[in-house]
PDB file of C-alpha atoms in Angstrom:
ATOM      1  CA  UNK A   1       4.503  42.728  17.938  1.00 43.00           C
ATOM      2  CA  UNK A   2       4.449  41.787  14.183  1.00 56.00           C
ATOM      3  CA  UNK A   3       7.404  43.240  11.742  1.00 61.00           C
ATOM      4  CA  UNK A   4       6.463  45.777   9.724  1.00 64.00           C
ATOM      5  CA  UNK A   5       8.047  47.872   7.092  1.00 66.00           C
ATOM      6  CA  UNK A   6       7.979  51.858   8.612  1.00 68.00           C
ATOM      7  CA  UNK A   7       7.534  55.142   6.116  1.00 66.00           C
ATOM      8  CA  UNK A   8      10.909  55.749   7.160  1.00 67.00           C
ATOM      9  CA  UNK A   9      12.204  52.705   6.301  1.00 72.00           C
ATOM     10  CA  UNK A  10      10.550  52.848   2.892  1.00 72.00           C
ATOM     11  CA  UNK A  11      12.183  55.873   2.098  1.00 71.00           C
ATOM     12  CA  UNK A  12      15.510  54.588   3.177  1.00 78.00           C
ATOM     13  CA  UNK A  13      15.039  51.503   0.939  1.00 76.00           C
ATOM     14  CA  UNK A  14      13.562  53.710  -1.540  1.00 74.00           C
ATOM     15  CA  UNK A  15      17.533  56.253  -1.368  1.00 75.00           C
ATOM     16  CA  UNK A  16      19.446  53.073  -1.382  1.00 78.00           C
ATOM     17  CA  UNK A  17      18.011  51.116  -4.428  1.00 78.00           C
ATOM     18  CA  UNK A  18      20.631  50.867  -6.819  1.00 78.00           C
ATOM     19  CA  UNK A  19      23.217  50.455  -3.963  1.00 81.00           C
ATOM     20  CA  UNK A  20      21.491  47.669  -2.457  1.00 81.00           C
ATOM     21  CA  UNK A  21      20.869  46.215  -6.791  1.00 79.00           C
ATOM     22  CA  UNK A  22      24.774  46.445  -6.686  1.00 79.00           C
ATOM     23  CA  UNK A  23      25.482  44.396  -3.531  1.00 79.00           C
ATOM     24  CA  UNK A  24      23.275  41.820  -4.319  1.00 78.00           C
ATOM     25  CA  UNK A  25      25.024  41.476  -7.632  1.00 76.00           C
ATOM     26  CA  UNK A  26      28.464  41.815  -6.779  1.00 73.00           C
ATOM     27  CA  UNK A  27      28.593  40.866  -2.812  1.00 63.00           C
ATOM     28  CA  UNK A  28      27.276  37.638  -2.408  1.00 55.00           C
ATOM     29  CA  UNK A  29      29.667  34.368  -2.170  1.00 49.00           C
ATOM     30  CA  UNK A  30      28.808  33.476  -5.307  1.00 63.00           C
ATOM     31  CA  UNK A  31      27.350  34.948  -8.411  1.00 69.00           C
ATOM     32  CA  UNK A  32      24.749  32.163  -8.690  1.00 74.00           C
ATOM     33  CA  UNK A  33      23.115  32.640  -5.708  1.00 79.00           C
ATOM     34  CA  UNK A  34      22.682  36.253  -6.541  1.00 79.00           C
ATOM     35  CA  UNK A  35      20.936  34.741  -9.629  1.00 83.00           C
ATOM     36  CA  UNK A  36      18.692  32.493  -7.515  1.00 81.00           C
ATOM     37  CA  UNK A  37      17.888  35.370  -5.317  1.00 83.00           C
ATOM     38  CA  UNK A  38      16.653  37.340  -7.835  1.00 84.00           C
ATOM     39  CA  UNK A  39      14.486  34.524  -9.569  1.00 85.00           C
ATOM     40  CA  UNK A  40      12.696  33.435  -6.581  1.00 85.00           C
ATOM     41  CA  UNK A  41      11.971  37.516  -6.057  1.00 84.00           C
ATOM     42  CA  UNK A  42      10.505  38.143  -9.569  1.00 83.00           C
ATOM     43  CA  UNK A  43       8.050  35.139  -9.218  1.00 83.00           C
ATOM     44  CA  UNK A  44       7.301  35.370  -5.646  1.00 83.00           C
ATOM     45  CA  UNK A  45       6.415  39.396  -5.932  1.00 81.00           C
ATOM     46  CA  UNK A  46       2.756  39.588  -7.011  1.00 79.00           C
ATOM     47  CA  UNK A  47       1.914  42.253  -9.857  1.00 79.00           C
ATOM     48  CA  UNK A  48       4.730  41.182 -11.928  1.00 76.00           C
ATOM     49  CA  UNK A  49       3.951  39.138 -14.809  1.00 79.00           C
ATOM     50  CA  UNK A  50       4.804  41.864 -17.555  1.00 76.00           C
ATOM     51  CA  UNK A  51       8.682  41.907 -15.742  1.00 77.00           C
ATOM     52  CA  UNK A  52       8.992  38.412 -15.637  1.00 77.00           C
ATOM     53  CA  UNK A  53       7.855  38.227 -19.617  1.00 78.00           C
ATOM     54  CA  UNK A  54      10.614  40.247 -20.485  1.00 78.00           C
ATOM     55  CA  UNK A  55      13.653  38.848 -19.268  1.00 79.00           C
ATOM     56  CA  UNK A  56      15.571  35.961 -19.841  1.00 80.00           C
ATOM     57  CA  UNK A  57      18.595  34.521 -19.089  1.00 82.00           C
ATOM     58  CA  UNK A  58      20.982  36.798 -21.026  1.00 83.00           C
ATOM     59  CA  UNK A  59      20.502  39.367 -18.689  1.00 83.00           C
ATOM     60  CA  UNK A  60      22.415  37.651 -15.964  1.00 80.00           C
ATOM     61  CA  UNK A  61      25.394  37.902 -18.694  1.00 82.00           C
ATOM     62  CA  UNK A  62      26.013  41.656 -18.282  1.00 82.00           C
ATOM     63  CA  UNK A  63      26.587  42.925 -14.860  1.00 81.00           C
ATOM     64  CA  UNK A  64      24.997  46.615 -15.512  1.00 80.00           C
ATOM     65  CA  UNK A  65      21.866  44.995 -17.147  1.00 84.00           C
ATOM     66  CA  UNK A  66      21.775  42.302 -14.308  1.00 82.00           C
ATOM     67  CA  UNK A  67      22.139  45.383 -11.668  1.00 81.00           C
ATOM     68  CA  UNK A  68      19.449  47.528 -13.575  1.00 83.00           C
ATOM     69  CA  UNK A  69      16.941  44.862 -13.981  1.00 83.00           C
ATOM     70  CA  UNK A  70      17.369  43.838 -10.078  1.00 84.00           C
ATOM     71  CA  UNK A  71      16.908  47.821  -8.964  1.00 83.00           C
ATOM     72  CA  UNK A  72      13.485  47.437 -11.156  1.00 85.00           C
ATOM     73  CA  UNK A  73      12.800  44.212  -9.315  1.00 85.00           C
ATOM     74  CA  UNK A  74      13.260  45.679  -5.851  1.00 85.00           C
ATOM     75  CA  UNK A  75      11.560  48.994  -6.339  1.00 82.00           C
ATOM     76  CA  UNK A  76       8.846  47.470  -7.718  1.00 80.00           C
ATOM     77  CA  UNK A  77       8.837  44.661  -4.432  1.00 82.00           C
ATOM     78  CA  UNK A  78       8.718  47.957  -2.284  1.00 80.00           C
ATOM     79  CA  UNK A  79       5.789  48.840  -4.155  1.00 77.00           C
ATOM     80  CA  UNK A  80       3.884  45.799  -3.884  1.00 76.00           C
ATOM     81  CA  UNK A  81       5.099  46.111   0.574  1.00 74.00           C
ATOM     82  CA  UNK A  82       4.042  49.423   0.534  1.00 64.00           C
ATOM     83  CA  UNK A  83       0.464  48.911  -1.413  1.00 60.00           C
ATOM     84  CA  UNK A  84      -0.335  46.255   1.241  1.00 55.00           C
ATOM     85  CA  UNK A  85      -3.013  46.624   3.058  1.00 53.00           C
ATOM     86  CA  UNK A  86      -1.629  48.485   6.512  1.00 48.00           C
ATOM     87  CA  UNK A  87      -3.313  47.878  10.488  1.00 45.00           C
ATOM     88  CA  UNK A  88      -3.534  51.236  12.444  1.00 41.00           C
ATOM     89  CA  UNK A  89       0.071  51.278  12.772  1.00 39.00           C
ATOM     90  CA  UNK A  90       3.176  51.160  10.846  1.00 39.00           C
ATOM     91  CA  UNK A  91       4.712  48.354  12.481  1.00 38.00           C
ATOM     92  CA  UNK A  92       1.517  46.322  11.710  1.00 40.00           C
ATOM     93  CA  UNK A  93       0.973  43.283   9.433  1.00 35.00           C
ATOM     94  CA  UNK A  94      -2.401  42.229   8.288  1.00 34.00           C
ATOM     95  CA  UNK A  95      -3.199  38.573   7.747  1.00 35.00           C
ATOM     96  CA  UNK A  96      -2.841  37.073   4.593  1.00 35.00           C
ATOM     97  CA  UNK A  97      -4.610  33.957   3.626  1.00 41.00           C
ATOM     98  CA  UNK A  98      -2.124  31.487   2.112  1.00 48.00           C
ATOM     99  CA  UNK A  99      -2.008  31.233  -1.343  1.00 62.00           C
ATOM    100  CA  UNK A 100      -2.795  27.412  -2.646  1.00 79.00           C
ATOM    101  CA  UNK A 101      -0.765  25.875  -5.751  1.00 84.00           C
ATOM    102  CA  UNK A 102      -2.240  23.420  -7.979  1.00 88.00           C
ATOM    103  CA  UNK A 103      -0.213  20.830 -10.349  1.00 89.00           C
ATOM    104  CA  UNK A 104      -1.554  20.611 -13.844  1.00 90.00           C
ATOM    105  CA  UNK A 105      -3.239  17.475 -13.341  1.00 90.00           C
ATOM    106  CA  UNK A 106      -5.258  19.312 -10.678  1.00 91.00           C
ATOM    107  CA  UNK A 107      -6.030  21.687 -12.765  1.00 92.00           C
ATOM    108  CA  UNK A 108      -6.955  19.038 -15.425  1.00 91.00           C
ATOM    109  CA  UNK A 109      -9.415  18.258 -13.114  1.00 90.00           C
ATOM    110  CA  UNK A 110     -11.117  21.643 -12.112  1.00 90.00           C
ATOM    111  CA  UNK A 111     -10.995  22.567 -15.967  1.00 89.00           C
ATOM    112  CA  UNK A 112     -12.846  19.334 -17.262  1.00 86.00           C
ATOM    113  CA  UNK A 113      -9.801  19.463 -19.725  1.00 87.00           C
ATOM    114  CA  UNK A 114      -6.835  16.622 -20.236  1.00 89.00           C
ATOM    115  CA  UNK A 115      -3.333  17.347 -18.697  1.00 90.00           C
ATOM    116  CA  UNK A 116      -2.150  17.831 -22.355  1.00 91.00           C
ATOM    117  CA  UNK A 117      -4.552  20.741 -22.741  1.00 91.00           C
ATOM    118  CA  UNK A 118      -3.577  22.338 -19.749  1.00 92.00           C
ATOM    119  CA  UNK A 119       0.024  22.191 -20.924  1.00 91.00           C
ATOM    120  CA  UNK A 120      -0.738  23.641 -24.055  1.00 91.00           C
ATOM    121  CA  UNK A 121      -2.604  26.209 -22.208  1.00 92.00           C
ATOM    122  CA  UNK A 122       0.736  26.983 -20.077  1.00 91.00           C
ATOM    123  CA  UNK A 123       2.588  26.843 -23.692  1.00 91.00           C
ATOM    124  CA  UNK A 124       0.046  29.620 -25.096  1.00 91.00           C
ATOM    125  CA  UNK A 125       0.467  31.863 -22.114  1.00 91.00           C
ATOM    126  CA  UNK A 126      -2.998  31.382 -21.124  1.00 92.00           C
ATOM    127  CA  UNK A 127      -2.044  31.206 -17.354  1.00 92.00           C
ATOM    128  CA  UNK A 128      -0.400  34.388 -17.299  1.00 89.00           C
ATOM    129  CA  UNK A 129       3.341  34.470 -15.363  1.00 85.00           C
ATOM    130  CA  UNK A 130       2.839  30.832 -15.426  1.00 86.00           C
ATOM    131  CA  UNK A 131       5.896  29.159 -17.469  1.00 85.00           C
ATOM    132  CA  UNK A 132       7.038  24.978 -18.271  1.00 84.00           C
ATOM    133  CA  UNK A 133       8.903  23.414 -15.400  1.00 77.00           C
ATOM    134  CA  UNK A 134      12.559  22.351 -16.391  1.00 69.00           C
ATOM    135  CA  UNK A 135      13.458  18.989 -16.702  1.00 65.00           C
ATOM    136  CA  UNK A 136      13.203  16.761 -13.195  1.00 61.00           C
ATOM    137  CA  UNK A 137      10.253  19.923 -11.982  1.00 66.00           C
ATOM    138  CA  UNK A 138       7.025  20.129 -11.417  1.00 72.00           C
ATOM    139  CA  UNK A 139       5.012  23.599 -12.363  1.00 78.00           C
ATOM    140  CA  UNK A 140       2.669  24.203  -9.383  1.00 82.00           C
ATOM    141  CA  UNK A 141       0.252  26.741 -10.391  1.00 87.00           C
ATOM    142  CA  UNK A 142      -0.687  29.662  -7.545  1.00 85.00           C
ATOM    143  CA  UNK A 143      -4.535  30.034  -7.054  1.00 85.00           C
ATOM    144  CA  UNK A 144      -4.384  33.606  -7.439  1.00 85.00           C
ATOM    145  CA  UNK A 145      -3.154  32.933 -10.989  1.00 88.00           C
ATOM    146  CA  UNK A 146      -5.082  34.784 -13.999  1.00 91.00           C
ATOM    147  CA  UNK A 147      -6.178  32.339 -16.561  1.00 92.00           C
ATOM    148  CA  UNK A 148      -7.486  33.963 -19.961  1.00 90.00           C
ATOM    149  CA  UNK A 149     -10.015  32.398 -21.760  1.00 87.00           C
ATOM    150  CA  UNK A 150      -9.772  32.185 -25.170  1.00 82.00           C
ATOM    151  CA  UNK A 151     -12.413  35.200 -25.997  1.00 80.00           C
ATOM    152  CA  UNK A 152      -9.487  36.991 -24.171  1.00 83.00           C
ATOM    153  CA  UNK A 153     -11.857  37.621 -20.900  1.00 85.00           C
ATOM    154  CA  UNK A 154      -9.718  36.804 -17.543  1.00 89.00           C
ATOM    155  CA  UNK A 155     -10.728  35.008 -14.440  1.00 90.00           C
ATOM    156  CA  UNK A 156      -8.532  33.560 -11.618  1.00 90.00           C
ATOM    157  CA  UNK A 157      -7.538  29.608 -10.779  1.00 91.00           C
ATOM    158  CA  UNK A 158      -9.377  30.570  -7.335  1.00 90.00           C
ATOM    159  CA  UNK A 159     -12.503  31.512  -9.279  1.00 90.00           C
ATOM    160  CA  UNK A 160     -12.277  28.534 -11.606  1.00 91.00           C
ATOM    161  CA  UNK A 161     -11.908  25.977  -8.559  1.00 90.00           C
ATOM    162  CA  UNK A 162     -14.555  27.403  -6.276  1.00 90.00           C
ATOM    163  CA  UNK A 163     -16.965  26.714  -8.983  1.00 87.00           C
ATOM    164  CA  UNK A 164     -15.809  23.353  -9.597  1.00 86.00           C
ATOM    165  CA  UNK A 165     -16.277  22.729  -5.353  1.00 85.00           C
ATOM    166  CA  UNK A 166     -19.692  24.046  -6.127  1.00 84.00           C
ATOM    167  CA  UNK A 167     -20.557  21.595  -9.135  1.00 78.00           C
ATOM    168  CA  UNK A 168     -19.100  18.696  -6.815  1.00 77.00           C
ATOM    169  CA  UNK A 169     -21.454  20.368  -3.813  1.00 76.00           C
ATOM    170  CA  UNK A 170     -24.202  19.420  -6.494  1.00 69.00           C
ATOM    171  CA  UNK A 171     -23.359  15.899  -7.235  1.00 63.00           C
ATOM    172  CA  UNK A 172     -22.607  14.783  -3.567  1.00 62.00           C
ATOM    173  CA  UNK A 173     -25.912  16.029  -2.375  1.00 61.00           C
ATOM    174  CA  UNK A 174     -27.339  13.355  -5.207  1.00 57.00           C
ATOM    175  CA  UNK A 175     -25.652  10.413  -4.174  1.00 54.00           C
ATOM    176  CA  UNK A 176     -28.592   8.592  -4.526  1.00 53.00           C
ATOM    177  CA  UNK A 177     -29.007   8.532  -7.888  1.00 61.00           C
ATOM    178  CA  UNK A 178     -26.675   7.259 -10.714  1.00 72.00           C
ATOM    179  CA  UNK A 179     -23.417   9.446 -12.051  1.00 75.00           C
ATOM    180  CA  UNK A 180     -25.515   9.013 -15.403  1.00 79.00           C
ATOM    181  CA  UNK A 181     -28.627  10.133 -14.038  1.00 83.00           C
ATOM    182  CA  UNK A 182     -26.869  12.980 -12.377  1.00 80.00           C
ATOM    183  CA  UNK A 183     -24.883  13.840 -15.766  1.00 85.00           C
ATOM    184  CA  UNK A 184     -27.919  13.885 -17.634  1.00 89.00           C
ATOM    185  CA  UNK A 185     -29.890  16.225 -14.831  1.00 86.00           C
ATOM    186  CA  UNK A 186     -26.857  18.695 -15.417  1.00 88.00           C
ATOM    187  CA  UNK A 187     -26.567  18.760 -19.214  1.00 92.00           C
ATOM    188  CA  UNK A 188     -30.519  19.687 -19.147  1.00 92.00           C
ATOM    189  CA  UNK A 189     -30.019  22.616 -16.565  1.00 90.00           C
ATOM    190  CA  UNK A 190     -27.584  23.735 -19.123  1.00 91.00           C
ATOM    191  CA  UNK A 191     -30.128  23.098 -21.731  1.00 93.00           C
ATOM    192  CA  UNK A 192     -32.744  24.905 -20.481  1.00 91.00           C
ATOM    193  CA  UNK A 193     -30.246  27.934 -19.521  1.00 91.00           C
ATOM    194  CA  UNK A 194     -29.185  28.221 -23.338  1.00 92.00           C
ATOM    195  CA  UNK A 195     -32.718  26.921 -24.646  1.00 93.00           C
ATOM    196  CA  UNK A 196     -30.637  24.053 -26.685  1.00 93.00           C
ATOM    197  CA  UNK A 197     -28.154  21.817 -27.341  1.00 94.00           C
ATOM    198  CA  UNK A 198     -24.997  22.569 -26.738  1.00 93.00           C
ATOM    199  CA  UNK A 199     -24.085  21.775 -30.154  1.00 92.00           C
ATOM    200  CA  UNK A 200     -26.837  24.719 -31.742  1.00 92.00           C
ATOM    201  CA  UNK A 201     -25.460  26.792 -28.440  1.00 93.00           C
ATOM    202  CA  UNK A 202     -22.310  27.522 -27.026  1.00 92.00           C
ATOM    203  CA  UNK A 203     -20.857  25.001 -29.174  1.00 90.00           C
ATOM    204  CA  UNK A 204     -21.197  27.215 -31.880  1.00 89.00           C
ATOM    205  CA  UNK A 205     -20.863  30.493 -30.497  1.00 86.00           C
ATOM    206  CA  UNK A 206     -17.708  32.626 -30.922  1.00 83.00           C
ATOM    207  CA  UNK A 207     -16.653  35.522 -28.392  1.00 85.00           C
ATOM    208  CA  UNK A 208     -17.848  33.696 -25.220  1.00 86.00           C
ATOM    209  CA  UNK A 209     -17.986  36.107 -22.396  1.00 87.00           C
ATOM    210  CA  UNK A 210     -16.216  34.102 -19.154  1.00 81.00           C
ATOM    211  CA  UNK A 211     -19.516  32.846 -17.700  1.00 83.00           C
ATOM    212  CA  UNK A 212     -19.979  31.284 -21.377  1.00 88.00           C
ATOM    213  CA  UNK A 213     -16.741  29.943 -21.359  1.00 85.00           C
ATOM    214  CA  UNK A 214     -16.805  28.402 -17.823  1.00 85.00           C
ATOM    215  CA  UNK A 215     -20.300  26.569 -18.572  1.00 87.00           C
ATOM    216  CA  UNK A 216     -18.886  25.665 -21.934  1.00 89.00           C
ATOM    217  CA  UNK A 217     -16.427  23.758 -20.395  1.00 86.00           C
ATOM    218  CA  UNK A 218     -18.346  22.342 -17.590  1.00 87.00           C
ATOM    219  CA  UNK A 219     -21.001  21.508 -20.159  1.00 91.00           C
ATOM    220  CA  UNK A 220     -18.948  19.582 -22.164  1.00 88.00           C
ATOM    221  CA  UNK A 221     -17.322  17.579 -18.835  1.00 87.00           C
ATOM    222  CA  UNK A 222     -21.203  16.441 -17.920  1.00 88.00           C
ATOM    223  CA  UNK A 223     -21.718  15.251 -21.765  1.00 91.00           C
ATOM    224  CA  UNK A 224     -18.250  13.278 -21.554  1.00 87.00           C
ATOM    225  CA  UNK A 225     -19.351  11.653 -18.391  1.00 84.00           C
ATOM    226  CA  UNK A 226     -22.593  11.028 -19.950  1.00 85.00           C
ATOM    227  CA  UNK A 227     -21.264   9.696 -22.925  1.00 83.00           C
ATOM    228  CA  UNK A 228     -18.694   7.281 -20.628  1.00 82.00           C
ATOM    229  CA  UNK A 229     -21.852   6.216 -18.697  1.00 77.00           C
ATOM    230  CA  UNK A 230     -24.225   5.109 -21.563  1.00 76.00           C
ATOM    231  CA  UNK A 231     -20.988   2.893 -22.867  1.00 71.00           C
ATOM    232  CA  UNK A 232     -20.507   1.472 -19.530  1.00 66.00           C
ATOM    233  CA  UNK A 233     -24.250   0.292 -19.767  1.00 67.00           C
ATOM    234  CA  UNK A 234     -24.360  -1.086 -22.991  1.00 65.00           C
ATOM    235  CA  UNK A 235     -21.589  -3.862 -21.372  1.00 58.00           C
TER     236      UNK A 235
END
């Protein structure tokens, strides 16, 4: 039988909060583990971006701010257990697809974008909950991350990826003909779609909405690669 978290349990969790906060704070072997433990929790607990935004590493300074913020951390964890989606029983546990991570060059890659831009996109809080690695890390970015586009309209990584798979569906089922022949095919669909250019189009349109956005940037991926291919066969 799967673990499960019971109504009574909840609501025994839910009495003992802030004596549970204090024990994490104050009981374990040493106070940096308790500081680890409650990192990994506030990025591994989904719905918690706004929490996460707010703290930094002063907290850890005071041990009644460190205990407060952890009893917000762990209510809001039994929250997030709670709202799961529940089987017929208490003791049930549904099945959870696993949640894929992405490195920015990935990313750089799904986007049609440079590493650097994706960076700066990190740096801007575009990828929201998503912060810098340290020094000697590397950020790994989950898919069910929100990205906001610039017209502030919000998708998810997963979203942004599955249409990329979908693009390179496209160009493997035209193997036979040229990348440049292929690029060019694309940029016309796109063309006909916006009845121009990209330049008299969504080049020069502000307040994309997010399907805008995305074919902006895929737009402007084909017309690299078609640009890169009409230099290759002028050699």
């Amino acid at each position: 039988m799967c673990m499960g978290i019971t109504r009574v349990e909840k609501n025994i969790f839910s009495q003992n909060t802030d004596e549970i906060a204090s024990e994490l704070v104050q009981s374990l072997s040493k106070m940096d583990n308790s500081i680890l433990l409650f990192k990994v929790l506030a990025f591994a607990v989904k719905n918690n971006a706004e929490f996460v935004r707010g703290l930094d590493e002063s907290i850890f300074e005071n041990t009644d701010i460190f205990r407060e913020n952890y009893v917000t951390l762990l209510k809001h964890a039994l929250n997030q257990a709670v709202d799961a989606p529940q089987g017929n029983t208490d003791t049930d546990v549904p099945s959870i697809a696993a949640i894929k991570s992405y490195t920015p060059k990935e990313l750089s890659i799904f986007f049609g974008v440079s590493i650097t831009t994706i960076f700066n996109w990190i740096d801007q809080g575009r990828f929201i909950g998503v912060q810098r690695a340290g020094a000697n890390k590397h950020n790994l970015i989950p898919d069910d991350t929100t990205y906001v586009y610039g017209s502030g309209k919000r998708t998810t990584i997963k979203d942004i990826v599955t249409l990329w798979r979908q693009e390179e569906a496209v160009h493997d089922s035209t193997l036979e003909i040229s990348d440049l022949d292929y690029h060019t095919g694309q940029i016309a669909l796109y063309e006909d779609k916006y009845k121009g250019e990209f330049e008299r189009t969504l080049g020069t349109t502000l307040n994309l909405t997010p399907e805008e956005e995305t074919d902006a940037q895929v737009w402007k991926h084909h017309l690299g690669r078609q640009h890169l291919g009409f230099k290759d066969t002028e050699k």
